[in-house]
Amino acid sequence: MTQTFSANKRSQYLRELSSRELDVFIIGGGITGAGIALDAVTRGLSVGLVEMQDFAAGTSSRSTKLVHGGLRYLKQFEIKLVAEVGKERAIVYENAPHVTTPEWMLLPIIEGGTFGKLSTSIGLRVYDFLAGVRAKERRKMLKRSETIAREPLLKRDGLKGGGVYVEYKTDDARLTLEVLKKAVEHGATAVNYTKAERFIYGSDNKITAVIVRDLLTGSTYEIKAKYVINAAGPWVDELREADGSKTGKHLFLTKGVHIVVDQQRFPLQQAVYFDTENDGRMVFAIPRDGKTYIGTTDTQYTGEIASPRMTHEDLTYLIETTNYMFPTVQLTEADVESSWAGLRPLIFEEGKSASEISRKDEIFESPSGLLSIAGGKLTGYRKMAEKIIDMICGKEGITASGMTESLILSGGEVGGSKNLEAFISTHTERGVGLGLTGSEARKLTRLYGSNITKVYDLLPAAKEEAAKYHLPEAVLAALIYGLEEEMVMKPIDFFNRRTAALFFDIAWVKQWKDEVIRYMEEHFQWSSEETASYREELEHEIQLAATPKAGSERQKQPVAK
């Protein structure tokens, strides 16, 4: 049964979810929950999913936006993890090439730094072997002159050489959406802005249903399910507490922060992964779409889960770190266009610092039957999903095995990764023929992959309405697609999770926000109060992205014992 994923039918989906007993009900609409929904529904299970914010609004839109191979885990002797995520990133690339791009990463070798020339060479060679890296993407060691040629902005003092290896850039929020859209295509039902408020138990004290509240309308629904999966990311422990089953291991939240600078101000040629001068933490500097973004700091976080923010302390740290490694750039706070902060829900390990804690995932099964999954990495989402659905299938005597390893995700039908550029070229030409500029058509094709045909089909309607709303046809077509195919409910959904513009093109957000709000106001028939609320929310997010907050929340490294 093929489902739709339209904002216009959201209340209908909730009514349908409450009208029957599901095999699997998932709480959490990040990459983990989306992956579980896809694995479960493709094995023939009936699946429902709710997310209390927008899909991917938490960790899954606030990562370093890399499908990691896990080089840092080799340093921690996480051999099995390196091998697994190395394989998984290749699977993600083949199944969703439109949102996954190979990126050569330069690891500079600095005298007195964390990485020596011999240890780096051996480490990268072992990494290539464990991760099953393809021959053309295997590591190369560089002389000092070659390293400088790759990235002339690097500090020269103490530079001994470098190593290069391949990572994969991604749009984390769009990857989550493409997984979720594929799950919906196969029959899953997913709804955003819906909060799981309490569990209902049977006479045997097993969970039989979940009471959820539609946060946009206030309506509540009872959703029955044989199995309830807690994939709520940083909120996993809160649901375990609600179930009375938070015992033993618990979450350890760390915060990563990133800043975005225009490439005219920081003309980085080559992605660089480097250790900092004083504390040895690792930082990425990555070029993307005319911008350069820098992060992360990986510190323990004990603040408000729903709204982690970059502090002035974080900002100063990243600017000083960047200016140390790229001394001629001399960034200032005024150069930072936007920023974001995200939480990593790791499993606490006694005596380990935030950057040392393992990224391995774990499943907790409570006496009530609640299955909670935490830890892990974006790269390993598919294996995490497979693991928990294998557990359920084992309990139910279901023999169907997972099929997601070779399942092309929504938008990924481009003829394989090798054909991506040809696909983009062909559909860019088509877009130009439909009246778009070359840059507009290419941007849309890169964003939506094979779903670009659906976006182009909306252009006639967009042409008719564009003048009325003073919007470019390309922007309006993307917005209509988001409403009809990606459950865009608020302006912030469109400008952040659907287009990534809030982080990487904040000027574009400011340029079109009023017109987009006006269109959505008429589309949803919002009251003046609703429109004002959604406008205020968007303006608040723009301000926070552009301006780190003063002071700092309580964040520290755990004391080793």
PDB file of N, CA and C in Angstrom, residues 32 36 78 80-81 84 229-233 236-237 240 247-252 345-350 352 357-366 370-377 380-381 383-389 391:
ATOM      1  N   THR A  32      17.479   7.841  12.871  1.00  0.00           N
ATOM      2  CA  THR A  32      17.309   6.513  13.464  1.00  0.00           C
ATOM      3  C   THR A  32      15.873   6.036  13.327  1.00  0.00           C
ATOM      4  N   ILE A  36      14.442   2.913  10.996  1.00  0.00           N
ATOM      5  CA  ILE A  36      13.669   1.809  11.573  1.00  0.00           C
ATOM      6  C   ILE A  36      12.351   1.654  10.830  1.00  0.00           C
ATOM      7  N   GLU A  78      38.441   1.168  17.977  1.00  0.00           N
ATOM      8  CA  GLU A  78      37.092   0.658  17.704  1.00  0.00           C
ATOM      9  C   GLU A  78      37.124  -0.032  16.339  1.00  0.00           C
ATOM     10  N   LYS A  80      35.939  -2.909  15.021  1.00  0.00           N
ATOM     11  CA  LYS A  80      34.693  -3.394  14.428  1.00  0.00           C
ATOM     12  C   LYS A  80      33.831  -2.239  13.932  1.00  0.00           C
ATOM     13  N   LEU A  81      33.798  -1.148  14.707  1.00  0.00           N
ATOM     14  CA  LEU A  81      32.997   0.005  14.332  1.00  0.00           C
ATOM     15  C   LEU A  81      33.523   0.643  13.048  1.00  0.00           C
ATOM     16  N   GLU A  84      32.447  -1.487  10.124  1.00  0.00           N
ATOM     17  CA  GLU A  84      31.012  -1.424   9.849  1.00  0.00           C
ATOM     18  C   GLU A  84      30.609  -0.103   9.197  1.00  0.00           C
ATOM     19  N   ILE A 229       8.832   1.577  19.863  1.00  0.00           N
ATOM     20  CA  ILE A 229      10.275   1.829  19.794  1.00  0.00           C
ATOM     21  C   ILE A 229      10.548   3.284  20.142  1.00  0.00           C
ATOM     22  N   ASN A 230      11.406   3.465  21.098  1.00  0.00           N
ATOM     23  CA  ASN A 230      11.832   4.786  21.547  1.00  0.00           C
ATOM     24  C   ASN A 230      13.116   5.149  20.802  1.00  0.00           C
ATOM     25  N   ALA A 231      12.977   5.952  19.740  1.00  0.00           N
ATOM     26  CA  ALA A 231      14.124   6.411  18.943  1.00  0.00           C
ATOM     27  C   ALA A 231      14.191   7.928  19.019  1.00  0.00           C
ATOM     28  N   ALA A 232      14.035   8.463  20.221  1.00  0.00           N
ATOM     29  CA  ALA A 232      13.869   9.899  20.422  1.00  0.00           C
ATOM     30  C   ALA A 232      15.172  10.659  20.571  1.00  0.00           C
ATOM     31  N   GLY A 233      16.297  10.028  20.255  1.00  0.00           N
ATOM     32  CA  GLY A 233      17.574  10.732  20.299  1.00  0.00           C
ATOM     33  C   GLY A 233      17.878  11.255  21.690  1.00  0.00           C
ATOM     34  N   VAL A 236      15.662  10.126  24.646  1.00  0.00           N
ATOM     35  CA  VAL A 236      15.468   8.702  24.935  1.00  0.00           C
ATOM     36  C   VAL A 236      15.291   8.456  26.424  1.00  0.00           C
ATOM     37  N   ASP A 237      16.127   9.064  27.243  1.00  0.00           N
ATOM     38  CA  ASP A 237      16.040   8.822  28.692  1.00  0.00           C
ATOM     39  C   ASP A 237      14.764   9.399  29.294  1.00  0.00           C
ATOM     40  N   ARG A 240      12.247   6.794  28.801  1.00  0.00           N
ATOM     41  CA  ARG A 240      12.526   5.677  29.712  1.00  0.00           C
ATOM     42  C   ARG A 240      12.068   6.022  31.131  1.00  0.00           C
ATOM     43  N   THR A 247      17.060   2.593  34.159  1.00  0.00           N
ATOM     44  CA  THR A 247      17.992   1.992  35.109  1.00  0.00           C
ATOM     45  C   THR A 247      19.245   1.582  34.359  1.00  0.00           C
ATOM     46  N   GLY A 248      20.332   1.398  35.098  1.00  0.00           N
ATOM     47  CA  GLY A 248      21.569   0.965  34.457  1.00  0.00           C
ATOM     48  C   GLY A 248      22.173   2.071  33.612  1.00  0.00           C
ATOM     49  N   LYS A 249      22.488   1.765  32.379  1.00  0.00           N
ATOM     50  CA  LYS A 249      23.148   2.732  31.507  1.00  0.00           C
ATOM     51  C   LYS A 249      22.223   3.899  31.182  1.00  0.00           C
ATOM     52  N   HIS A 250      22.842   5.043  30.916  1.00  0.00           N
ATOM     53  CA  HIS A 250      22.052   6.223  30.590  1.00  0.00           C
ATOM     54  C   HIS A 250      22.791   7.065  29.551  1.00  0.00           C
ATOM     55  N   LEU A 251      22.111   8.084  29.045  1.00  0.00           N
ATOM     56  CA  LEU A 251      22.688   8.914  27.995  1.00  0.00           C
ATOM     57  C   LEU A 251      23.717   9.887  28.553  1.00  0.00           C
ATOM     58  N   PHE A 252      24.637  10.212  27.692  1.00  0.00           N
ATOM     59  CA  PHE A 252      25.632  11.254  27.940  1.00  0.00           C
ATOM     60  C   PHE A 252      25.563  12.180  26.726  1.00  0.00           C
ATOM     61  N   PRO A 345      23.476  11.977  21.336  1.00  0.00           N
ATOM     62  CA  PRO A 345      23.042  11.153  22.474  1.00  0.00           C
ATOM     63  C   PRO A 345      23.898   9.893  22.584  1.00  0.00           C
ATOM     64  N   LEU A 346      24.986   9.973  23.332  1.00  0.00           N
ATOM     65  CA  LEU A 346      25.911   8.855  23.485  1.00  0.00           C
ATOM     66  C   LEU A 346      25.587   8.078  24.756  1.00  0.00           C
ATOM     67  N   ILE A 347      26.175   6.902  24.881  1.00  0.00           N
ATOM     68  CA  ILE A 347      25.988   6.074  26.077  1.00  0.00           C
ATOM     69  C   ILE A 347      27.118   6.381  27.050  1.00  0.00           C
ATOM     70  N   PHE A 348      26.769   6.768  28.290  1.00  0.00           N
ATOM     71  CA  PHE A 348      27.770   7.180  29.272  1.00  0.00           C
ATOM     72  C   PHE A 348      28.773   6.068  29.545  1.00  0.00           C
ATOM     73  N   GLU A 349      30.061   6.471  29.593  1.00  0.00           N
ATOM     74  CA  GLU A 349      31.136   5.551  29.962  1.00  0.00           C
ATOM     75  C   GLU A 349      31.975   6.218  31.040  1.00  0.00           C
ATOM     76  N   GLU A 350      32.089   5.566  32.179  1.00  0.00           N
ATOM     77  CA  GLU A 350      32.781   6.131  33.331  1.00  0.00           C
ATOM     78  C   GLU A 350      34.220   6.512  32.982  1.00  0.00           C
ATOM     79  N   LYS A 352      35.488   8.686  30.856  1.00  0.00           N
ATOM     80  CA  LYS A 352      35.869   9.089  29.502  1.00  0.00           C
ATOM     81  C   LYS A 352      35.368  10.500  29.207  1.00  0.00           C
ATOM     82  N   ILE A 357      34.208   9.069  24.212  1.00  0.00           N
ATOM     83  CA  ILE A 357      33.126   8.099  24.383  1.00  0.00           C
ATOM     84  C   ILE A 357      32.788   7.423  23.064  1.00  0.00           C
ATOM     85  N   SER A 358      32.563   6.138  23.109  1.00  0.00           N
ATOM     86  CA  SER A 358      32.263   5.355  21.914  1.00  0.00           C
ATOM     87  C   SER A 358      30.972   5.817  21.252  1.00  0.00           C
ATOM     88  N   ARG A 359      30.947   5.720  19.930  1.00  0.00           N
ATOM     89  CA  ARG A 359      29.735   6.033  19.169  1.00  0.00           C
ATOM     90  C   ARG A 359      28.921   4.773  18.882  1.00  0.00           C
ATOM     91  N   LYS A 360      29.181   3.699  19.573  1.00  0.00           N
ATOM     92  CA  LYS A 360      28.414   2.467  19.387  1.00  0.00           C
ATOM     93  C   LYS A 360      26.981   2.662  19.870  1.00  0.00           C
ATOM     94  N   ASP A 361      26.061   1.996  19.195  1.00  0.00           N
ATOM     95  CA  ASP A 361      24.660   2.071  19.594  1.00  0.00           C
ATOM     96  C   ASP A 361      24.313   0.913  20.520  1.00  0.00           C
ATOM     97  N   GLU A 362      23.261   1.103  21.310  1.00  0.00           N
ATOM     98  CA  GLU A 362      22.773   0.038  22.188  1.00  0.00           C
ATOM     99  C   GLU A 362      21.255   0.056  22.224  1.00  0.00           C
ATOM    100  N   ILE A 363      20.669  -1.109  22.462  1.00  0.00           N
ATOM    101  CA  ILE A 363      19.221  -1.249  22.599  1.00  0.00           C
ATOM    102  C   ILE A 363      18.911  -1.621  24.043  1.00  0.00           C
ATOM    103  N   PHE A 364      17.965  -0.902  24.647  1.00  0.00           N
ATOM    104  CA  PHE A 364      17.516  -1.201  25.999  1.00  0.00           C
ATOM    105  C   PHE A 364      16.079  -1.716  25.923  1.00  0.00           C
ATOM    106  N   GLU A 365      15.827  -2.881  26.479  1.00  0.00           N
ATOM    107  CA  GLU A 365      14.471  -3.435  26.511  1.00  0.00           C
ATOM    108  C   GLU A 365      13.955  -3.384  27.937  1.00  0.00           C
ATOM    109  N   SER A 366      12.861  -2.683  28.152  1.00  0.00           N
ATOM    110  CA  SER A 366      12.322  -2.528  29.502  1.00  0.00           C
ATOM    111  C   SER A 366      11.346  -3.665  29.814  1.00  0.00           C
ATOM    112  N   LEU A 370       9.007  -1.746  26.158  1.00  0.00           N
ATOM    113  CA  LEU A 370       9.526  -0.592  25.431  1.00  0.00           C
ATOM    114  C   LEU A 370      10.945  -0.873  24.953  1.00  0.00           C
ATOM    115  N   LEU A 371      11.164  -0.667  23.666  1.00  0.00           N
ATOM    116  CA  LEU A 371      12.491  -0.852  23.083  1.00  0.00           C
ATOM    117  C   LEU A 371      13.098   0.514  22.813  1.00  0.00           C
ATOM    118  N   SER A 372      14.197   0.826  23.490  1.00  0.00           N
ATOM    119  CA  SER A 372      14.862   2.117  23.322  1.00  0.00           C
ATOM    120  C   SER A 372      16.203   1.906  22.651  1.00  0.00           C
ATOM    121  N   ILE A 373      16.538   2.769  21.686  1.00  0.00           N
ATOM    122  CA  ILE A 373      17.820   2.666  20.993  1.00  0.00           C
ATOM    123  C   ILE A 373      18.513   4.014  21.050  1.00  0.00           C
ATOM    124  N   ALA A 374      19.800   3.996  21.386  1.00  0.00           N
ATOM    125  CA  ALA A 374      20.560   5.238  21.534  1.00  0.00           C
ATOM    126  C   ALA A 374      22.001   4.993  21.132  1.00  0.00           C
ATOM    127  N   GLY A 375      22.761   6.108  21.094  1.00  0.00           N
ATOM    128  CA  GLY A 375      24.141   6.027  20.629  1.00  0.00           C
ATOM    129  C   GLY A 375      24.179   5.963  19.112  1.00  0.00           C
ATOM    130  N   GLY A 376      25.288   5.520  18.587  1.00  0.00           N
ATOM    131  CA  GLY A 376      25.400   5.344  17.145  1.00  0.00           C
ATOM    132  C   GLY A 376      25.697   6.635  16.410  1.00  0.00           C
ATOM    133  N   LYS A 377      25.849   6.489  15.101  1.00  0.00           N
ATOM    134  CA  LYS A 377      26.186   7.598  14.219  1.00  0.00           C
ATOM    135  C   LYS A 377      25.207   7.643  13.059  1.00  0.00           C
ATOM    136  N   GLY A 380      25.670   4.897  10.579  1.00  0.00           N
ATOM    137  CA  GLY A 380      25.231   3.545  10.910  1.00  0.00           C
ATOM    138  C   GLY A 380      23.741   3.389  11.104  1.00  0.00           C
ATOM    139  N   TYR A 381      22.955   4.359  10.637  1.00  0.00           N
ATOM    140  CA  TYR A 381      21.516   4.326  10.903  1.00  0.00           C
ATOM    141  C   TYR A 381      20.859   3.052  10.373  1.00  0.00           C
ATOM    142  N   LYS A 383      22.112  -0.021   9.876  1.00  0.00           N
ATOM    143  CA  LYS A 383      22.423  -1.208  10.678  1.00  0.00           C
ATOM    144  C   LYS A 383      21.716  -1.153  12.031  1.00  0.00           C
ATOM    145  N   MET A 384      21.590   0.045  12.602  1.00  0.00           N
ATOM    146  CA  MET A 384      20.849   0.188  13.858  1.00  0.00           C
ATOM    147  C   MET A 384      19.398  -0.247  13.664  1.00  0.00           C
ATOM    148  N   ALA A 385      18.809   0.201  12.551  1.00  0.00           N
ATOM    149  CA  ALA A 385      17.423  -0.170  12.253  1.00  0.00           C
ATOM    150  C   ALA A 385      17.291  -1.671  12.052  1.00  0.00           C
ATOM    151  N   GLU A 386      18.217  -2.233  11.330  1.00  0.00           N
ATOM    152  CA  GLU A 386      18.193  -3.668  11.051  1.00  0.00           C
ATOM    153  C   GLU A 386      18.275  -4.474  12.345  1.00  0.00           C
ATOM    154  N   LYS A 387      19.120  -4.004  13.249  1.00  0.00           N
ATOM    155  CA  LYS A 387      19.320  -4.716  14.507  1.00  0.00           C
ATOM    156  C   LYS A 387      18.035  -4.778  15.343  1.00  0.00           C
ATOM    157  N   ILE A 388      17.343  -3.651  15.458  1.00  0.00           N
ATOM    158  CA  ILE A 388      16.165  -3.626  16.319  1.00  0.00           C
ATOM    159  C   ILE A 388      14.976  -4.333  15.666  1.00  0.00           C
ATOM    160  N   ILE A 389      14.874  -4.267  14.342  1.00  0.00           N
ATOM    161  CA  ILE A 389      13.782  -4.987  13.680  1.00  0.00           C
ATOM    162  C   ILE A 389      14.077  -6.483  13.611  1.00  0.00           C
ATOM    163  N   MET A 391      15.365  -8.023  16.059  1.00  0.00           N
ATOM    164  CA  MET A 391      14.936  -8.430  17.393  1.00  0.00           C
ATOM    165  C   MET A 391      13.431  -8.670  17.425  1.00  0.00           C
TER     166      MET A 391
END
